[in-house]
């Protein structure tokens, strides 16, 4: 089975664009999750996805409590147990 490598911002073998994406994600989100490390293999697409996530999460008309409730409801409806 093929595996997607998890890239790390402090690894010298990580391409510059991927390293920049991971550093931006660190500044934006405070923590770089493994999902972002996988997405960093395609930094342009990953950056676009991160912008979309930020827009949905932070630039909406819901209160923070309702935003979290929406995420939780969607996770339950889609059987995401994490």
mmCIF file with all atom_site columns, C-alpha atoms in Angstrom, residues 20-54:
data_model
loop_
_atom_site.group_PDB
_atom_site.id
_atom_site.type_symbol
_atom_site.label_atom_id
_atom_site.label_alt_id
_atom_site.label_comp_id
_atom_site.label_asym_id
_atom_site.label_entity_id
_atom_site.label_seq_id
_atom_site.pdbx_PDB_ins_code
_atom_site.Cartn_x
_atom_site.Cartn_y
_atom_site.Cartn_z
_atom_site.occupancy
_atom_site.B_iso_or_equiv
_atom_site.pdbx_formal_charge
_atom_site.auth_seq_id
_atom_site.auth_comp_id
_atom_site.auth_asym_id
_atom_site.auth_atom_id
_atom_site.pdbx_PDB_model_num
ATOM 1  C CA . UNK A 1 20 ? 6.619   27.671 4.055  1.00 0.00 ? 20 UNK A CA 1
ATOM 2  C CA . UNK A 1 21 ? 3.101   26.202 4.097  1.00 0.00 ? 21 UNK A CA 1
ATOM 3  C CA . UNK A 1 22 ? 3.809   24.328 7.337  1.00 0.00 ? 22 UNK A CA 1
ATOM 4  C CA . UNK A 1 23 ? 5.264   27.440 8.976  1.00 0.00 ? 23 UNK A CA 1
ATOM 5  C CA . UNK A 1 24 ? 2.191   29.441 7.937  1.00 0.00 ? 24 UNK A CA 1
ATOM 6  C CA . UNK A 1 25 ? -0.077  26.718 9.304  1.00 0.00 ? 25 UNK A CA 1
ATOM 7  C CA . UNK A 1 26 ? 1.871   26.797 12.585 1.00 0.00 ? 26 UNK A CA 1
ATOM 8  C CA . UNK A 1 27 ? 1.400   30.560 12.897 1.00 0.00 ? 27 UNK A CA 1
ATOM 9  C CA . UNK A 1 28 ? -2.262  30.402 11.890 1.00 0.00 ? 28 UNK A CA 1
ATOM 10 C CA . UNK A 1 29 ? -3.449  27.390 13.840 1.00 0.00 ? 29 UNK A CA 1
ATOM 11 C CA . UNK A 1 30 ? -0.883  27.187 16.622 1.00 0.00 ? 30 UNK A CA 1
ATOM 12 C CA . UNK A 1 31 ? -0.203  23.517 15.929 1.00 0.00 ? 31 UNK A CA 1
ATOM 13 C CA . UNK A 1 32 ? 0.565   21.542 12.796 1.00 0.00 ? 32 UNK A CA 1
ATOM 14 C CA . UNK A 1 33 ? -1.682  18.497 12.671 1.00 0.00 ? 33 UNK A CA 1
ATOM 15 C CA . UNK A 1 34 ? -0.645  15.339 10.808 1.00 0.00 ? 34 UNK A CA 1
ATOM 16 C CA . UNK A 1 35 ? -3.312  16.033 8.178  1.00 0.00 ? 35 UNK A CA 1
ATOM 17 C CA . UNK A 1 36 ? -1.546  19.291 7.309  1.00 0.00 ? 36 UNK A CA 1
ATOM 18 C CA . UNK A 1 37 ? 1.792   17.456 7.157  1.00 0.00 ? 37 UNK A CA 1
ATOM 19 C CA . UNK A 1 38 ? 0.277   15.155 4.531  1.00 0.00 ? 38 UNK A CA 1
ATOM 20 C CA . UNK A 1 39 ? -1.343  18.001 2.606  1.00 0.00 ? 39 UNK A CA 1
ATOM 21 C CA . UNK A 1 40 ? 1.996   19.836 2.523  1.00 0.00 ? 40 UNK A CA 1
ATOM 22 C CA . UNK A 1 41 ? 3.048   17.465 -0.267 1.00 0.00 ? 41 UNK A CA 1
ATOM 23 C CA . UNK A 1 42 ? 0.970   19.785 -2.492 1.00 0.00 ? 42 UNK A CA 1
ATOM 24 C CA . UNK A 1 43 ? 1.434   23.192 -0.827 1.00 0.00 ? 43 UNK A CA 1
ATOM 25 C CA . UNK A 1 44 ? -0.609  25.290 -3.277 1.00 0.00 ? 44 UNK A CA 1
ATOM 26 C CA . UNK A 1 45 ? -3.681  23.110 -2.930 1.00 0.00 ? 45 UNK A CA 1
ATOM 27 C CA . UNK A 1 46 ? -3.114  22.792 0.819  1.00 0.00 ? 46 UNK A CA 1
ATOM 28 C CA . UNK A 1 47 ? -2.958  26.576 1.212  1.00 0.00 ? 47 UNK A CA 1
ATOM 29 C CA . UNK A 1 48 ? -6.244  26.949 -0.691 1.00 0.00 ? 48 UNK A CA 1
ATOM 30 C CA . UNK A 1 49 ? -7.888  24.328 1.504  1.00 0.00 ? 49 UNK A CA 1
ATOM 31 C CA . UNK A 1 50 ? -6.564  26.016 4.658  1.00 0.00 ? 50 UNK A CA 1
ATOM 32 C CA . UNK A 1 51 ? -8.039  29.340 3.504  1.00 0.00 ? 51 UNK A CA 1
ATOM 33 C CA . UNK A 1 52 ? -11.392 27.637 2.948  1.00 0.00 ? 52 UNK A CA 1
ATOM 34 C CA . UNK A 1 53 ? -11.292 26.050 6.408  1.00 0.00 ? 53 UNK A CA 1
ATOM 35 C CA . UNK A 1 54 ? -10.406 29.391 8.015  1.00 0.00 ? 54 UNK A CA 1
#
